[in-house]
Short mmCIF file of C-alpha atoms in Angstrom, two decimals:
data_model
loop_
_atom_site.label_atom_id
_atom_site.label_comp_id
_atom_site.label_asym_id
_atom_site.label_seq_id
_atom_site.Cartn_x
_atom_site.Cartn_y
_atom_site.Cartn_z
CA MET A 1241 -15.95 6.93 11.72
CA VAL A 1242 -15.50 4.43 8.90
CA SER A 1243 -18.30 1.91 8.42
CA GLN A 1244 -17.49 -1.73 9.08
CA SER A 1245 -18.16 -2.67 5.44
CA LEU A 1246 -15.80 0.05 4.18
CA GLN A 1247 -13.19 -1.02 6.71
CA ASP A 1248 -13.51 -4.68 5.68
CA SER A 1249 -13.32 -3.88 1.96
CA ALA A 1250 -10.31 -1.61 2.55
CA LEU A 1251 -8.55 -4.28 4.60
CA ASP A 1252 -9.38 -6.91 1.96
CA ALA A 1253 -7.96 -4.61 -0.72
CA ALA A 1254 -4.87 -3.94 1.42
CA ARG A 1255 -4.33 -7.68 1.82
CA ASP A 1256 -4.57 -8.14 -1.95
CA CYS A 1257 -2.11 -5.30 -2.55
CA VAL A 1258 0.41 -6.54 0.00
CA LEU A 1259 0.21 -10.06 -1.43
CA ALA A 1260 0.73 -8.68 -4.93
CA TYR A 1261 3.33 -5.96 -4.30
CA GLY A 1262 4.63 -6.24 -0.73
CA VAL A 1263 4.19 -3.64 2.01
CA ARG A 1264 6.74 -1.11 0.72
CA ARG A 1265 5.22 -1.01 -2.77
CA THR A 1266 1.61 -0.76 -1.57
CA THR A 1267 0.11 2.73 -1.55
CA LEU A 1268 -3.13 4.02 -0.09
CA THR A 1269 -4.10 4.98 -3.64
CA ASP A 1270 -3.66 1.33 -4.72
CA VAL A 1271 -5.83 0.22 -1.82
CA ALA A 1272 -8.55 2.77 -2.57
CA ARG A 1273 -8.59 1.78 -6.25
CA ARG A 1274 -8.78 -1.93 -5.44
CA ALA A 1275 -11.50 -1.33 -2.82
CA GLY A 1276 -13.48 0.82 -5.25
CA VAL A 1277 -13.59 3.83 -2.94
CA SER A 1278 -12.12 7.32 -2.97
CA ARG A 1279 -8.65 7.96 -1.61
CA MET A 1280 -10.18 10.30 0.97
CA SER A 1281 -12.28 7.42 2.31
CA ILE A 1282 -9.06 5.55 3.00
CA TYR A 1283 -7.14 8.58 4.30
CA ARG A 1284 -9.94 9.38 6.78
CA ARG A 1285 -9.28 6.11 8.56
CA TRP A 1286 -5.58 5.44 7.89
CA PRO A 1287 -3.02 8.23 7.58
CA ASP A 1288 -0.45 5.90 6.02
CA VAL A 1289 0.20 2.38 4.78
CA THR A 1290 1.90 1.44 8.07
CA SER A 1291 -1.27 2.00 10.10
CA LEU A 1292 -3.40 0.23 7.48
CA VAL A 1293 -1.10 -2.80 7.43
CA ALA A 1294 -1.06 -2.85 11.26
CA ASP A 1295 -4.88 -3.05 11.25
CA LEU A 1296 -4.74 -5.68 8.52
CA MET A 1297 -2.32 -7.83 10.48
CA SER A 1298 -4.44 -7.43 13.62
CA ARG A 1299 -7.53 -8.63 11.77
CA GLU A 1300 -5.79 -11.54 10.08
CA TRP A 1301 -3.97 -12.75 13.20
CA HIS A 1302 -7.17 -12.34 15.29
CA ASN A 1303 -8.94 -14.71 12.90
CA VAL A 1304 -6.16 -17.27 13.30
CA ILE A 1305 -5.87 -16.95 17.09
CA THR A 1306 -9.60 -17.32 17.72
CA ALA A 1307 -10.02 -20.31 15.39
CA SER A 1308 -8.31 -22.79 17.74
CA PRO A 1309 -9.02 -23.86 21.32
CA PRO A 1310 -6.64 -22.75 24.09
CA THR A 1311 -4.93 -26.13 24.43
CA VAL A 1312 -1.37 -27.19 23.66
CA GLU A 1313 -2.61 -28.66 20.39
CA GLY A 1314 -4.55 -25.47 19.66
CA ILE A 1315 -1.51 -23.30 20.32
CA VAL A 1316 0.57 -25.44 17.96
CA THR A 1317 -2.21 -25.13 15.38
CA VAL A 1318 -2.10 -21.34 15.75
CA ALA A 1319 1.69 -21.32 15.32
CA ARG A 1320 1.41 -23.48 12.19
CA ALA A 1321 -1.47 -21.42 10.76
CA LEU A 1322 0.43 -18.18 11.31
CA ARG A 1323 3.64 -19.65 9.87
CA GLU A 1324 1.73 -20.76 6.75
CA HIS A 1325 -0.45 -17.64 6.47
CA PRO A 1326 0.05 -16.07 3.02
CA LEU A 1327 0.20 -12.53 4.42
CA LEU A 1328 2.84 -13.35 7.02
CA ARG A 1329 4.83 -15.34 4.47
CA LYS A 1330 4.79 -12.41 2.03
CA ILE A 1331 5.80 -9.93 4.73
CA LEU A 1332 8.64 -12.17 5.92
CA GLU A 1333 9.78 -12.68 2.33
CA ALA A 1334 9.50 -9.13 0.99
CA ASP A 1335 9.31 -6.73 3.94
CA PRO A 1336 10.49 -8.37 7.18
CA GLU A 1337 11.29 -4.96 8.67
CA THR A 1338 7.52 -4.45 8.95
CA LEU A 1339 7.55 -6.90 11.86
CA LEU A 1340 10.59 -5.52 13.70
CA PRO A 1341 8.65 -3.10 15.93
CA TYR A 1342 6.54 -6.03 17.18
CA VAL A 1343 9.61 -8.16 17.85
CA LEU A 1344 11.98 -5.55 19.28
CA ASP A 1345 10.16 -2.41 20.40
CA ARG A 1346 6.56 -2.85 21.46
CA ARG A 1347 3.66 -5.20 21.89
CA GLY A 1348 1.15 -5.11 19.04
CA THR A 1349 -2.60 -5.51 19.23
CA SER A 1350 -2.44 -9.17 18.19
CA GLN A 1351 0.26 -9.94 20.71
CA GLN A 1352 -1.83 -8.33 23.45
CA GLU A 1353 -4.86 -10.31 22.32
CA MET A 1354 -2.83 -13.53 22.42
CA LEU A 1355 -1.52 -12.68 25.91
CA THR A 1356 -5.03 -12.07 27.18
CA PHE A 1357 -6.29 -15.26 25.52
CA LEU A 1358 -3.42 -17.31 26.99
CA THR A 1359 -3.65 -15.77 30.46
CA VAL A 1360 -7.34 -16.62 30.71
CA ALA A 1361 -6.76 -20.14 29.37
CA LEU A 1362 -3.85 -20.78 31.73
CA ARG A 1363 -5.83 -19.52 34.72
CA GLU A 1364 -8.72 -21.83 33.77
CA GLY A 1365 -6.25 -24.69 33.31
CA GLN A 1366 -4.84 -24.04 36.77
CA GLU A 1367 -8.34 -24.07 38.23
CA ASN A 1368 -9.15 -27.45 36.64
CA GLY A 1369 -5.72 -28.90 37.41
CA SER A 1370 -4.48 -29.30 33.83
CA VAL A 1371 -1.86 -26.51 34.12
CA ARG A 1372 0.84 -26.24 36.78
CA LYS A 1373 0.87 -23.50 39.37
CA GLY A 1374 2.47 -20.20 38.47
CA GLU A 1375 1.54 -16.63 37.64
CA PRO A 1376 -0.63 -16.98 34.49
CA GLY A 1377 0.41 -13.62 33.02
CA ARG A 1378 4.12 -14.46 33.19
CA MET A 1379 3.50 -17.95 31.87
CA ALA A 1380 1.46 -16.50 28.99
CA ARG A 1381 4.39 -14.23 28.09
CA ALA A 1382 6.77 -17.19 28.01
CA VAL A 1383 4.37 -19.14 25.79
CA LEU A 1384 3.91 -16.13 23.49
CA LEU A 1385 7.67 -15.64 23.08
CA THR A 1386 8.11 -19.34 22.35
CA VAL A 1387 5.29 -19.46 19.81
CA GLN A 1388 6.48 -16.23 18.21
CA SER A 1389 9.94 -17.72 17.74
CA PHE A 1390 8.58 -20.94 16.25
CA THR A 1391 6.35 -18.89 13.95
CA LEU A 1392 8.80 -16.29 12.71
CA SER A 1393 12.10 -18.19 12.73
CA SER A 1394 11.27 -21.77 11.83
CA ALA A 1395 12.27 -21.31 8.18
CA ILE A 1396 15.92 -20.90 9.17
CA VAL A 1397 16.06 -24.30 10.89
CA VAL A 1398 13.81 -26.43 8.66
CA ASP A 1399 15.81 -28.69 6.38
CA GLU A 1400 15.98 -32.33 5.25
CA SER A 1401 16.66 -33.50 8.81
CA CYS A 1402 13.92 -31.45 10.51
CA SER A 1403 10.60 -30.60 8.87
CA ALA A 1404 8.05 -28.01 9.94
CA ASP A 1405 5.91 -30.91 11.20
CA ASP A 1406 8.85 -32.10 13.31
CA LEU A 1407 9.14 -28.61 14.80
CA ASP A 1408 5.41 -28.61 15.55
CA GLN A 1409 5.85 -31.86 17.49
CA GLU A 1410 8.75 -30.33 19.41
CA LEU A 1411 6.71 -27.20 20.15
CA ALA A 1412 3.88 -29.38 21.47
CA GLU A 1413 6.31 -31.30 23.67
CA LEU A 1414 7.96 -28.11 24.91
CA LEU A 1415 4.61 -26.51 25.80
CA ALA A 1416 3.22 -29.66 27.39
CA ARG A 1417 6.25 -30.04 29.64
CA TYR A 1418 6.33 -26.34 30.51
CA LEU A 1419 2.65 -26.13 31.37
CA ARG A 1420 2.25 -29.35 33.33
CA ASP A 1421 3.80 -30.47 36.61
#
């Protein structure tokens, strides 16, 4: 079992390496060196860079997801914060294939956390009358897919006629209309 402080320093070092070199050019040796620990300390916890970067993304996205309230405005804030997050920007720029499993093949830890967060919030909203009737788990999935699209794909539609802020307003409108009667 890796101590929390070693895990945090390794994840911090991994973030620095990915920001500097990209995912493909980051090695566990680079991470160990930057964290000031032995390679074996890193290898005991992570067998490869892929698993280390998965844990790094989970930590970083968790911090973003939990920093905003579960409201339409909070969800838009999460989408914007993720879209502007330096780690996500670097991955999208240098190593977008890193994200393909989470878009095409399977649900990642952060996506599951977001689904749980949204399902609870939608259920509470239904109980207090601020969210329309419907199955909260299915609704949470629709919101997640929408937010994921606005987060990962907005760069291809932003131009002089539609800014990222304009898209955020549209996302807020889309979510508000979807979630309310």
